[in-house]
Structure formats: C-alpha cells, structure tokens
Coordinates of C-alpha atoms in Angstrom, one line a residue:
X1 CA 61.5 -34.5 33.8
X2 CA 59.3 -37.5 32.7
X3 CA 56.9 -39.1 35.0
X4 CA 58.6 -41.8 36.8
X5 CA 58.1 -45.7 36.3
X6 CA 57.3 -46.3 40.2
X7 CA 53.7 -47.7 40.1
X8 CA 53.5 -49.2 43.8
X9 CA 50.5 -49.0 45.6
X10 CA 51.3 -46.4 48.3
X11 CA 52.5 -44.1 44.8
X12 CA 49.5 -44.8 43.9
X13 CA 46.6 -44.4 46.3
X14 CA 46.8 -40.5 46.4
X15 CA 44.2 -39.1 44.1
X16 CA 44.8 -36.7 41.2
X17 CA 43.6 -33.2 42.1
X18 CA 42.3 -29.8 40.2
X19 CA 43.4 -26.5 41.2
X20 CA 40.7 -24.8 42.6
X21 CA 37.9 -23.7 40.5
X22 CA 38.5 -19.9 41.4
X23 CA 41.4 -20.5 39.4
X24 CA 39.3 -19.9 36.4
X25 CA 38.2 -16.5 37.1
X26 CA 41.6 -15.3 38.3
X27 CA 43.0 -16.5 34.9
X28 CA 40.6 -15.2 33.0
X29 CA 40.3 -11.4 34.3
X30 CA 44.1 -11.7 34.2
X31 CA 44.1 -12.5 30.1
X32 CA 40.7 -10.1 29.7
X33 CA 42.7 -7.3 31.7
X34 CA 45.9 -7.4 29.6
X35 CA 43.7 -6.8 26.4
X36 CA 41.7 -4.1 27.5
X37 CA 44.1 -1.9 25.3
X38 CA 43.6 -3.9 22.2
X39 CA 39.6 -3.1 22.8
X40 CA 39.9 0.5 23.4
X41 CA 41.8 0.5 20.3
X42 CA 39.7 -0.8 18.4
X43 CA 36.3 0.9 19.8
X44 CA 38.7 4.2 18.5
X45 CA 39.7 3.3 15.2
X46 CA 38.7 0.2 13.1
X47 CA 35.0 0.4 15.0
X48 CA 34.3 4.3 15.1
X49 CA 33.6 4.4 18.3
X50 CA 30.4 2.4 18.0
X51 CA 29.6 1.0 21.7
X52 CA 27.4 -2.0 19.9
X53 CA 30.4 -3.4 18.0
X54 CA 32.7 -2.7 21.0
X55 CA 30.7 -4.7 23.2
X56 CA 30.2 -7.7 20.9
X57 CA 33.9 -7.3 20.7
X58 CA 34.2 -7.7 24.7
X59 CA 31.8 -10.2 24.9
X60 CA 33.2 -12.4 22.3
X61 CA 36.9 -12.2 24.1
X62 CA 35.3 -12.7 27.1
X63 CA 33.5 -16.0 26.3
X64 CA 37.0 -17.4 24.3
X65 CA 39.1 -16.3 27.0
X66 CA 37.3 -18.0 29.6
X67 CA 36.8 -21.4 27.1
X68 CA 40.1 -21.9 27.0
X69 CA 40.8 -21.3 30.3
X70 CA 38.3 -23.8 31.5
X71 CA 39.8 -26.2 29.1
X72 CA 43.4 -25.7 30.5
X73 CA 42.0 -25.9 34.1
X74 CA 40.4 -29.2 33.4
X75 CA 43.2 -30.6 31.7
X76 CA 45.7 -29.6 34.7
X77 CA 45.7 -32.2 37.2
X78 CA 48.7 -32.9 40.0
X79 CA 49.1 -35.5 42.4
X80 CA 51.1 -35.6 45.8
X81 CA 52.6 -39.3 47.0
X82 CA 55.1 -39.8 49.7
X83 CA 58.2 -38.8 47.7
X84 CA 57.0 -36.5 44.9
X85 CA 54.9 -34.5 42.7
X86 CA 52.8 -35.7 39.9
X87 CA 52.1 -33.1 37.5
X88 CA 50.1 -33.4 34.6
X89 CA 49.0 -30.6 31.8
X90 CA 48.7 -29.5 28.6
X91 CA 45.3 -29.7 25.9
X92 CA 47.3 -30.7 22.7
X93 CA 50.6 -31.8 23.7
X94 CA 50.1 -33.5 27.2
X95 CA 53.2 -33.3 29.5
X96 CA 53.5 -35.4 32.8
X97 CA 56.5 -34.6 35.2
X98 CA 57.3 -35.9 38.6
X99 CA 59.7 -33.6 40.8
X100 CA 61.1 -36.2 43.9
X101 CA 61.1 -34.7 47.0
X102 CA 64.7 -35.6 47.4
X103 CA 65.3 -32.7 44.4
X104 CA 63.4 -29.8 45.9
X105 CA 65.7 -27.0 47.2
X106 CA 63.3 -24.0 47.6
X107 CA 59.0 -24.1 48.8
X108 CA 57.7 -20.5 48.1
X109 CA 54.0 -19.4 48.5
X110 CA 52.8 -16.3 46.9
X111 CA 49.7 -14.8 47.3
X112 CA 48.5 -11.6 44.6
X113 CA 46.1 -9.3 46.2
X114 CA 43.2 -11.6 44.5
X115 CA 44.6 -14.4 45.6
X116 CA 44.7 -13.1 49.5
X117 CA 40.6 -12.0 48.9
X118 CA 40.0 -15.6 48.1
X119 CA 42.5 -17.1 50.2
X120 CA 44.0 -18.6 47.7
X121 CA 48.2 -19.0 47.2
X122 CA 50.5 -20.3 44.6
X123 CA 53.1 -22.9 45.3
X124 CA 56.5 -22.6 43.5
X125 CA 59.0 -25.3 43.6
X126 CA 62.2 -25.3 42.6
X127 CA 64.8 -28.0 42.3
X128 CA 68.1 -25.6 41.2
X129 CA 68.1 -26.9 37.6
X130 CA 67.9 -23.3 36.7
X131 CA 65.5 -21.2 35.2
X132 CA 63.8 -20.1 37.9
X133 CA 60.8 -22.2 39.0
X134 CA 60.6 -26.3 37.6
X135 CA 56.8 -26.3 38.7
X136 CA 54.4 -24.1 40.1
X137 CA 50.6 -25.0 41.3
X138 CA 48.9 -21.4 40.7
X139 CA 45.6 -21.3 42.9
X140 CA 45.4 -23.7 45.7
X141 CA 43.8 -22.6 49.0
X142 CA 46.0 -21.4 51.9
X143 CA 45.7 -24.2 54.2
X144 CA 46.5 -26.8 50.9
X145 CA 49.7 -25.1 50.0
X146 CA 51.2 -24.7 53.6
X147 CA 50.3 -28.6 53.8
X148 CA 52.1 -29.2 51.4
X149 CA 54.7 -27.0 51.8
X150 CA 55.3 -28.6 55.4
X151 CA 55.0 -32.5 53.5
X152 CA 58.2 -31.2 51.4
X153 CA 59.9 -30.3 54.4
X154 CA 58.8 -32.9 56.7
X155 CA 60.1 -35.3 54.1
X156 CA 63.9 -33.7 53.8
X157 CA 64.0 -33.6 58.1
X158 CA 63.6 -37.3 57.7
X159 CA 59.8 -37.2 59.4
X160 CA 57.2 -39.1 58.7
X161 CA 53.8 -37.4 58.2
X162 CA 52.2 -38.9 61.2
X163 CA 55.7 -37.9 63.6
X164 CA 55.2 -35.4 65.7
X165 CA 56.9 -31.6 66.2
X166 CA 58.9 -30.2 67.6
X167 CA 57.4 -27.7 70.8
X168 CA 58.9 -24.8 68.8
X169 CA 56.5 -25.5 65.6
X170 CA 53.8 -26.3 67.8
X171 CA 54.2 -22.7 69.4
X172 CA 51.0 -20.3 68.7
X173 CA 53.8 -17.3 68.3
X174 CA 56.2 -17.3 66.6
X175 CA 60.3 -16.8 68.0
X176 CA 61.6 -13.3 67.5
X177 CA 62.7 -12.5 64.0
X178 CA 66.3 -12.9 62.6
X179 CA 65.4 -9.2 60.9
X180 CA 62.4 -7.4 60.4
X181 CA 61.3 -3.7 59.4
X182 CA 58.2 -1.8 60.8
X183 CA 56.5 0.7 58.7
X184 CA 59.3 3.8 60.2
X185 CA 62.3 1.7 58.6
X186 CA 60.0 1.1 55.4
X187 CA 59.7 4.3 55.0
X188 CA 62.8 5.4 55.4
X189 CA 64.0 2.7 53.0
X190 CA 62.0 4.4 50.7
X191 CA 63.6 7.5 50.9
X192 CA 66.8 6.0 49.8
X193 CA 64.6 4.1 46.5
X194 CA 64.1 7.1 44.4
X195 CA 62.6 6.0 41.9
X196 CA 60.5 7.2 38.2
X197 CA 58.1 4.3 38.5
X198 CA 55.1 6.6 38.1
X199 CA 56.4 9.1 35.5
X200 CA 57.0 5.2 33.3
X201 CA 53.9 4.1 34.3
X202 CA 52.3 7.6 32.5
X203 CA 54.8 7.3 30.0
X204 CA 53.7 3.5 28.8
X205 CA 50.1 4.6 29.0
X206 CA 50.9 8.1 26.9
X207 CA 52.2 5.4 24.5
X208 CA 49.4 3.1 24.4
X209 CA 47.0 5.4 24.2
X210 CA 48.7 7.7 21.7
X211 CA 45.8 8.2 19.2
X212 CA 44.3 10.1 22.0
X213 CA 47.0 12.7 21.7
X214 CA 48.0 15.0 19.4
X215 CA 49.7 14.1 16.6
X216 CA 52.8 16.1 17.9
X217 CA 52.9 15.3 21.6
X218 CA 55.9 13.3 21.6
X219 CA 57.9 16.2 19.2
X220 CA 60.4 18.2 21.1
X221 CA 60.2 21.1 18.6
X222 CA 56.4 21.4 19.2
X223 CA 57.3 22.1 22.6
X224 CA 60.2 24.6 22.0
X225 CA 57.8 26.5 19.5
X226 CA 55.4 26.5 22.0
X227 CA 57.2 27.6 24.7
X228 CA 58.9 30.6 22.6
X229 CA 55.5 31.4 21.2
X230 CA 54.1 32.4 24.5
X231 CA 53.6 36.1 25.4
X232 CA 53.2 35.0 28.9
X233 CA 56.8 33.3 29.4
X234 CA 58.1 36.1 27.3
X235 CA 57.1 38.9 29.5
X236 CA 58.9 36.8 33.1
X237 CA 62.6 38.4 33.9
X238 CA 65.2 35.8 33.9
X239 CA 65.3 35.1 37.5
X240 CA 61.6 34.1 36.8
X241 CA 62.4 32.1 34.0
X242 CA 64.7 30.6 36.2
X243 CA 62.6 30.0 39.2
X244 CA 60.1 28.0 36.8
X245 CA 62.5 25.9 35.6
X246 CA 63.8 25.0 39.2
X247 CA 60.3 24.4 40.1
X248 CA 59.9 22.0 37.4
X249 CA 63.4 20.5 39.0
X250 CA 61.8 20.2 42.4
X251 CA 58.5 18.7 41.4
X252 CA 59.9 16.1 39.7
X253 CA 62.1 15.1 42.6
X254 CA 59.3 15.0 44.7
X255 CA 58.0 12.3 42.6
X256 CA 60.6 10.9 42.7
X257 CA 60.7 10.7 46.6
X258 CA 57.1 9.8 46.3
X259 CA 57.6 6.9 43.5
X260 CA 59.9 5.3 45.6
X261 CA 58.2 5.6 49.1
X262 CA 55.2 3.8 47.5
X263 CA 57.3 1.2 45.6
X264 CA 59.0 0.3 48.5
X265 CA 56.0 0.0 51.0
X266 CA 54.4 -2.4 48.4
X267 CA 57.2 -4.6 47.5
X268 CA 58.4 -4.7 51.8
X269 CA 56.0 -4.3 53.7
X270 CA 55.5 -6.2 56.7
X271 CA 59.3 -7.7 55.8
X272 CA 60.6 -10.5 58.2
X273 CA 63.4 -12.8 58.4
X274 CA 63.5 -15.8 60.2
X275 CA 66.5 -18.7 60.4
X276 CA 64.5 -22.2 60.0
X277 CA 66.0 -25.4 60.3
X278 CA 63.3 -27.9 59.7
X279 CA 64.7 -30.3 56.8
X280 CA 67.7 -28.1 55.9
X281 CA 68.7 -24.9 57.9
X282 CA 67.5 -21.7 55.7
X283 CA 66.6 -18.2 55.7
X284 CA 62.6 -17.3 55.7
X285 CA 61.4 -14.5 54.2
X286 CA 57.9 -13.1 54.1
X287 CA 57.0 -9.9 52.6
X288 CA 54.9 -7.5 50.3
X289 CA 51.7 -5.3 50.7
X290 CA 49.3 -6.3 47.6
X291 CA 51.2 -9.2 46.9
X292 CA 52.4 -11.9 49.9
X293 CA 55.3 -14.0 49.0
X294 CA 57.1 -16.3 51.7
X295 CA 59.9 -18.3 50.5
X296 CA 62.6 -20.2 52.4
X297 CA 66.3 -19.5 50.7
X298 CA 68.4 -23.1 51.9
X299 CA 72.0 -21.5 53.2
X300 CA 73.7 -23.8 52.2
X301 CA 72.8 -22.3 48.2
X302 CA 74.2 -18.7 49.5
X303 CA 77.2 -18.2 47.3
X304 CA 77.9 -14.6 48.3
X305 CA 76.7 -11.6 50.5
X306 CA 76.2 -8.0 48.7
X307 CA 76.5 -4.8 51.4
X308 CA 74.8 -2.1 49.3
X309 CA 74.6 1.8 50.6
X310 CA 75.3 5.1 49.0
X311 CA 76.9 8.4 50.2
X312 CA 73.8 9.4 52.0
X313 CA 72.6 6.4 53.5
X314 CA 76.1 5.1 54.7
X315 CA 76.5 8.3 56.2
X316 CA 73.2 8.0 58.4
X317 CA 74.3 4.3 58.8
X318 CA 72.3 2.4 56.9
X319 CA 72.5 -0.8 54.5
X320 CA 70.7 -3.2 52.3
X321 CA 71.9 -6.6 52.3
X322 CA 71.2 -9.0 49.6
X323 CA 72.5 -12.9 49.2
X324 CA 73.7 -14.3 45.5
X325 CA 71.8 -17.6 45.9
X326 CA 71.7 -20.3 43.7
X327 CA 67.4 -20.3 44.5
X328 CA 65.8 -18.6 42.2
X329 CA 62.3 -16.4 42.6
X330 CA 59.9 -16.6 39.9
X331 CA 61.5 -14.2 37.4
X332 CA 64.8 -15.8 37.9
X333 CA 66.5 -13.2 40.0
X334 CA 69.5 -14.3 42.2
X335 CA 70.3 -11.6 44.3
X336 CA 67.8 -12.0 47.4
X337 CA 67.3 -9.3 49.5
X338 CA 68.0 -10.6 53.3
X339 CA 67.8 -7.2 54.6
X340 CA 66.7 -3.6 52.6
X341 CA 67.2 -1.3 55.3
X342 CA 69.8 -2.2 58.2
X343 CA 72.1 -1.6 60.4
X344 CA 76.0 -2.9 60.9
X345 CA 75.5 -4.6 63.7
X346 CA 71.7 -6.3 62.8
X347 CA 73.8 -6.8 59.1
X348 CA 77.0 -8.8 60.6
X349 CA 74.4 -10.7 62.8
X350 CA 72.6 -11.9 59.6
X351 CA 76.2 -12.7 58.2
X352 CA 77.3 -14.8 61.5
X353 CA 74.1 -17.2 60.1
X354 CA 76.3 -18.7 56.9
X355 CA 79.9 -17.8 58.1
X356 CA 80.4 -14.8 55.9
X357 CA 81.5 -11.9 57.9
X358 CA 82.4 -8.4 56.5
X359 CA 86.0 -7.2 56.1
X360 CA 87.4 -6.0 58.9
X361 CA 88.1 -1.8 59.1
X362 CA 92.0 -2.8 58.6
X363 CA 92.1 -4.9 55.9
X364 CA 94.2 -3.2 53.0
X365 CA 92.2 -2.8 49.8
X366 CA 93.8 -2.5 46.5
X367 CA 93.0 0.2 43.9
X368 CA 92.3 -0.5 40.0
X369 CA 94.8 1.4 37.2
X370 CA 93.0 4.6 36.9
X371 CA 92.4 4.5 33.0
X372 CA 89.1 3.0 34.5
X373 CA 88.0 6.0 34.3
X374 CA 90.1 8.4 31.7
X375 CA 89.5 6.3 29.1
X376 CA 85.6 6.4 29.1
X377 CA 85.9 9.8 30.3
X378 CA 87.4 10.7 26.8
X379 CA 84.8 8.6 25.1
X380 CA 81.9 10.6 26.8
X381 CA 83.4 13.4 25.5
X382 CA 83.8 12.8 22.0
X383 CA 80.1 11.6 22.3
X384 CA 78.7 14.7 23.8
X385 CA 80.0 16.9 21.4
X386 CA 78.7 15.0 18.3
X387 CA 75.3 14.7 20.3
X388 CA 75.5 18.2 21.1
X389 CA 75.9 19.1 17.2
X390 CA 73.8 17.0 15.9
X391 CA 71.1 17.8 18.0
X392 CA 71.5 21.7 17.7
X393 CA 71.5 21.7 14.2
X394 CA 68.5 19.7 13.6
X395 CA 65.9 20.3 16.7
X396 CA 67.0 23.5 18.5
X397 CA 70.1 25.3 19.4
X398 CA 69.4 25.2 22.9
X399 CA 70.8 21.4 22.5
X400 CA 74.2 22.2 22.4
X401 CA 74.3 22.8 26.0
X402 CA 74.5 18.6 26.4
X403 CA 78.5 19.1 25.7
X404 CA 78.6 20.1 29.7
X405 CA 77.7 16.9 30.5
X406 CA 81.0 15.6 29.7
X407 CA 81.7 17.1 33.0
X408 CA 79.8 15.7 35.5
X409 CA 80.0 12.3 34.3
X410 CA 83.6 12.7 33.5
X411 CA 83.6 13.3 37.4
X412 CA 81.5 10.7 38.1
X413 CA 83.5 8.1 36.0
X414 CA 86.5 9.3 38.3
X415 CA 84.3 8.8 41.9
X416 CA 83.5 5.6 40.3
X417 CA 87.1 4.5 39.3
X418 CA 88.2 5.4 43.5
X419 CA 85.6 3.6 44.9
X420 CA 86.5 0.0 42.4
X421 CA 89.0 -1.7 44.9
X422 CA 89.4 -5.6 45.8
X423 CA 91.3 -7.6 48.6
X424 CA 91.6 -11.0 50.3
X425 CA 90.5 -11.3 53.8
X426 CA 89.7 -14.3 55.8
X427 CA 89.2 -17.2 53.0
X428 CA 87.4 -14.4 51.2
X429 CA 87.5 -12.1 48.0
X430 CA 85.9 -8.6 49.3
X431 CA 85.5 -6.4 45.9
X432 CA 84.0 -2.8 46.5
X433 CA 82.3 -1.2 42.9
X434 CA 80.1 2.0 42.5
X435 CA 80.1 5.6 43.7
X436 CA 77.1 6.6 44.2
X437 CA 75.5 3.1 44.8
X438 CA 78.0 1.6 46.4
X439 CA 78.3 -2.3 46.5
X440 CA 80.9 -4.3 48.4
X441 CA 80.5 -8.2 47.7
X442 CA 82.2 -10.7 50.2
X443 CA 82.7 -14.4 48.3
X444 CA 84.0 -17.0 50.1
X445 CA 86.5 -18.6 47.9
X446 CA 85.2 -22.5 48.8
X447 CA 82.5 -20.7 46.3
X448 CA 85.0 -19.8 43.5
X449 CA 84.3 -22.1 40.5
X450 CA 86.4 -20.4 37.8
X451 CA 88.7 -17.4 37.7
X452 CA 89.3 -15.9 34.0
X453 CA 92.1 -13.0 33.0
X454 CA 90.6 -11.5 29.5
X455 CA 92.0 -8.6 27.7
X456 CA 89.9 -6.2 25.6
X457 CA 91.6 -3.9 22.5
X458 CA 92.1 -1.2 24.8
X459 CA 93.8 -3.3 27.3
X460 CA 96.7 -4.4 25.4
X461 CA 98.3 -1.4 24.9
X462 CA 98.5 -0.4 28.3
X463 CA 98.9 -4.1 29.6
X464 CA 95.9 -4.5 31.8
X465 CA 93.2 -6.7 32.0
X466 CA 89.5 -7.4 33.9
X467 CA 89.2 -10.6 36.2
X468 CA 85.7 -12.5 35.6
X469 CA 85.0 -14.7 38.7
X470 CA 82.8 -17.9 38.2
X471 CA 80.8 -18.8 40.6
X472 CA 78.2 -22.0 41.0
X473 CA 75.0 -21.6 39.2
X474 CA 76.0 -21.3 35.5
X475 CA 74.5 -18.5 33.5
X476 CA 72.0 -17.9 36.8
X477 CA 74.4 -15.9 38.5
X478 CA 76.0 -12.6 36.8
X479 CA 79.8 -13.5 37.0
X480 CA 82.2 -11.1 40.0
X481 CA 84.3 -8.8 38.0
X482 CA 87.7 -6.6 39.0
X483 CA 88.3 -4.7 36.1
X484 CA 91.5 -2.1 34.6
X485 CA 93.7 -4.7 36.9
X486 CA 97.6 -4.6 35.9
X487 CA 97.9 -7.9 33.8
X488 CA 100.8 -9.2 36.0
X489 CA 98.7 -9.1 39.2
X490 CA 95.9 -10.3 37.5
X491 CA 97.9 -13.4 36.8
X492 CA 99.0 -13.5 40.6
X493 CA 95.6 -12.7 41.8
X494 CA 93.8 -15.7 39.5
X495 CA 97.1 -18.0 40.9
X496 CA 96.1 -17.0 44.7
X497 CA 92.3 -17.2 44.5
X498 CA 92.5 -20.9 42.3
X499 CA 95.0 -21.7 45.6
X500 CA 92.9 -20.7 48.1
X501 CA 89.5 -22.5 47.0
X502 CA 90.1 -25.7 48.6
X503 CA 87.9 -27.6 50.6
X504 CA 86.4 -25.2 53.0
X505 CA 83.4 -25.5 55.9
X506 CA 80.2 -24.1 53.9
X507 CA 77.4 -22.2 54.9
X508 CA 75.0 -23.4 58.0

C-alpha cells in the first residue's frame, strides 16, 4: 500500500522512529548463526582445517553481516499518527506504506527467548489481505508495542487516546480465563504429540555435517554387511535376536514420547484464552515457553471450528480444538489452536463464544461409497510388491518383507474410509475425516462461499464424485472436502448447502 496523500498537521506532528538499537545485535547473531555451517565447512575442506584462515573467515562475516545490518536498521524508520502506520524501509529500493487503522484485523506481539532477555517484542499487523502478516516492527521494547497495540484497539472501540477505561482494564488481575492449561494438562497433551522432532533434528545435522562421517554412513548395505559380519550377533538364539530388535522398537518410542512431551511444553506453555471485547470482540491467546506470542483472533474472522482426537485420547476424553480463521500467524497458518488439550464441556463452552456448537449425539451422519478405501487399497498393493522386488533384488533380500505392508495400511485405508462421514445439523455442515487422527469440522453454512462437484478418472466409472467446499479467505484456507460421494447426492447435497447459506447471524 502506498503512503497516503494526508499531510495535515495532527498526521504530521508524530515523529519518525528507529527500532531499537538492540535490534542490530539480534539481527546479526541471527544471520552469523545460520552460517555457522558454511564456516565449519569450510575450516574442513577448502581451508584444511587451518584455525588462522577460519577466523579471518569469521571475522570477515562478522563485520559484513553486522554492516549491512546497521545499514538496514538505519534506513527503517516508522511513524504512528492517529489513524495509521507509517512505515518506511529499504537501502536501494525505498518503499513507504501506510496501514489505516480502520484496516487492521489482528495486533500480535511475539517475544523470542532473546527478545524476552532484553524485553524486547515484535509487533505484527495484519489487515486480512492475505499472506500472513502486511507489516511487522521486529524489536520494539515491551512497554512500546503493548502501547501501541492498545492505540490500534482504542482506535476501532471508538476511544480517544486521552478517554478513559473501563474498571475491567484498569483491574491489576486479570478475569478468569475462557481456557487455560497448567503444566499436568501440558503434559498430558504431550503424550498424545508423539512426535520424531529430535531423531530430524540429528538427522538434518548427520546431513550437514556429512564429511564428518564415513563415506558409507547413509548406505543401507553397509549396515546389513555389518550386522551379518558380526560374530557377536551371530552367536544370540533367535529369541535374542528378537529381543534386540524389540528393544530397538521400544527406544525409539520413547523418543518419541519424549520428542513430543518437550515439543509440546515449548510451543504451550503457560497457554491461556481469554474473550476480549475492546474494539471488536475476539479470542486472546498467549502462549509458549522460549518464545511468547499473544495474539487476539477477531470472531467475527472464525469461519469454522476443528474437534481433533484419536482412539486413545477420545477414549480418556480428551480434545484439541482449533478455529479456521481468516487471521493469519506469521507463517501463514489458518487453523488456530483455541484449545490443545480439552474437555467436552470446557470445548462446547468455547464454542457457545461464536455460535458454533457441536452436533448433537443424534444427528444421523452419512457414510461415503466404500471404494474410498478399496481402490487405494489395491494401489498400495501393486506398489508394495514392485517396492518389495526391487528392493530385494538390489540391496538385500530381507526387503521383500515390505509386501506385508499392504496389510496394515490396507486396513488402515478401511478404518479410514468408516470414520469419512458428513451431515447437516443446525445451519451447519458437520464432516468427520481420519481414523487414527480423527477430525470432525463444524461450518456454518452463512460461511459457505462456493460448493464444487468434480470427478476424477476413477470416478466416472463408478459414478461418484468428491465435494470441494469454498470457504472465505481465498487460497489462505485449505478448501472442506467429502470425497467417494454418489454423484447424484453430490448434486443434491451442493443444491441444499447453496440453499441454505443465506443470510445468517455471524460470529460474536
């Protein structure tokens, strides 16, 4: 967006500002950090491990890292007036944009581990042209960005900056959460995350750092020799042989467990929900260990809830509710999680906030043809056996064992294919999808923006098709799909959901 033409005097008198001058050294240990491979690289290889060169080397990135930096901190200016954001940037190719209040949707602060040393936090604004953020002001103190943050919102409540608040925002504590989760339901959120974050994370470094290896690490066949080659493993009995390889099972789904645990305490802890109402009512949501983010998700943008669980945790009770908002975070992601590890009842509470409530225990749901799952059943077979082959015959017979795995995913696949059902409930599509992570999305139909019927070659000849529901947002937001539908009640269905989507009372 251009800078706007308004030049009047009260636009004017608010100065131009720097980010803070921390922001240098942040930025500059974040660009040094991600080339501390291509160093040790070349301290390895093209210098011969000679420590002088490799520290000229350092030094030299070093100093040009943090040059340019300065420059691009000195050159970044922004400046806050009544009704918008200035924002000005760029060493070359200078860019000036002004974002009106009036077009802000979403205020979210972040603070990185650094960033909460230094008191420091990033201020993301986003105005719901898609894309994720449409400005962001990386390194401002705390107390600048929640100023600013409350200007935005004071502005779209229709106060002034000099009227006064409310008792409630004048409280020193704050009301009781809408949802939060203390360290027990962290962890048992983790439990339910398992996840092979830290076996990747040794991966990626394995392959970075591959000249330290040997030169047939990564060779299955090295590995197989290896293993037969061994007197030691020779000489175990089978039941031996077998215990080692359940072992090896075991361990790795304790790092598993583990991965996920960790993952989950960093990315939710201290996790709080609150319903906020100044300017525009909206869901709060503060969160993360090593990095803080707080962001305020309007309701009004909610387009649809997502009830996600699995075989174990439904069974124990337990959910994670997400929103498909048209707000996006930073990375562009849509689906906000509202609540990671809950309850029914704390879930339909949530729910009761934007007037989407969860199908009742009555409501008749409609199955999917079941060539859902035959059909790719019969593919994974085909492509077992030629795996199977191909891999026995060129790395090691043992590989023609992969042919069973046409049976459990065949299985799967049919799990899978029970668990796909839809129905209409309320003013509201409810689609179920997933076995073993099971998802059940509730979209109000006022939300429906387009309803397609498309037919793939395998469709024709038995004379179904998939549904691919629109919903606001564009490209943003992954489209609803039913799919393996009978074409003729696909054609109903798209008649009765196109019906239904008239005017009806939105969110908050």
């Amino acid at each position: 967006m251009n800078e706007a033409a308004d030049t009047s005097p009260a636009q004017d008198s608010a100065p131009f500002r720097h980010l803070h001058p921390l922001s240098i050294i942040l930025k500059s240990l974040s660009m040094i950090g991600r080339n501390i491979v291509a160093i040790a690289v070349l301290h390895f290889s093209l210098f011969d491990q000679n420590i002088a060169y490799t520290m000229l080397a350092a030094l030299a990135l070093v100093a040009l890292v943090t040059g340019v930096t300065t420059l691009i901190w000195s050159r970044f200016t922004y400046q806050v007036t009544e009704r918008e954001i200035r924002i000005k940037s760029g060493l070359l190719n200078r860019n000036n944009r002004s974002i009106p209040f009036d077009r802000i949707q979403d205020v979210s602060l972040e603070q990185k581990l650094p960033h909460r040393l230094l008191r420091l936090a990033t201020v993301a604004l986003e105005t719901g042209s898609g894309g994720g953020e449409d400005g962001q002001l990386e390194a401002l103190t705390r107390s600048d960005a929640e100023e600013l943050r409350d200007t935005i919102r004071d502005y779209k409540a229709g106060r002034s900056a000099d009227s006064p608040r409310s008792i409630e925002e004048h409280a020193t504590e704050e009301p009781p959460p809408l949802f939060a989760m203390d360290n027990r339901r962290i962890f048992i959120a983790g439990l339910f995350n398992f996840s092979f974050v830290l076996l990747a994370i040794l991966g990626a470094l394995a392959q970075n750092l591959d000249f330290l290896l040997p030169g047939d690490f990564f060779d299955p066949r090295n590995w197989f020799n290896a293993l037969s080659n061994q007197k030691i493993i020779d000489g175990l009995s089978f039941w031996m042989r077998v215990a080692g390889v359940l072992g090896a099972i075991f361990s790795l789904i304790i790092v598993g467990f583990v991965s996920g645990i960790i993952r989950t305490f960093i990315r939710e802890y201290g996790f709080r929900l609150d319903r906020v109402d100044s300017g525009q009512a909206g869901f709060r949501r503060r969160r993360g260990l090593f990095t803080l983010t707080d962001m305020v998700m309007p309701i009004h943008r909610v387009q649809a809830a997502i009830i996600q669980t699995g075989p174990v945790r439904q069974r124990y009770g337990w959910y994670h509710l997400k929103f498909k908002s048209l707000a996006g975070d930073a990375s562009g992601e849509t689906d906000h999680s509202a609540a990671p590890c809950a309850t029914g009842p704390e879930i339909d509470a949530i729910l009761g906030q934007c007037n989407i409530s969860p199908p009742a225990e009555d409501v008749e749901f409609h199955p999917v043809n079941p060539a859902l799952w035959w059909r790719r059943a019969i593919l994974i077979c085909f492509a077992s056996a030629a795996l199977a082959a191909v891999t026995a015959s060129a790395v090691h017979p043992a590989f023609s064992t992969l042919l069973l795995l046409a049976i459990p995913v065949s299985f799967i696949l049919f799990l899978n294919w029970r668990q796909h059902q839809y129905a209409l409930s309320d003013g509201q599509l409810v689609v179920r999808s997933g076995w073993w992570r099971r998802r059940l999305t509730v979209l109000p139909l006022s939300k429906i923006q387009t309803v397609d019927v498309g037919q793939t070659p395998w469709d024709h000849p038995l004379d179904l098709a998939t549904i691919i529901i629109g919903i606001a947002g564009g490209s943003a937001i992954a489209p609803l799909t039913i799919r393996a539908i009978g074409l003729d009640r696909a054609s109903d269905l798209r008649r009765q959901l196109l019906s239904r989507t008239a005017s009806r009372p939105t969110c908050g």
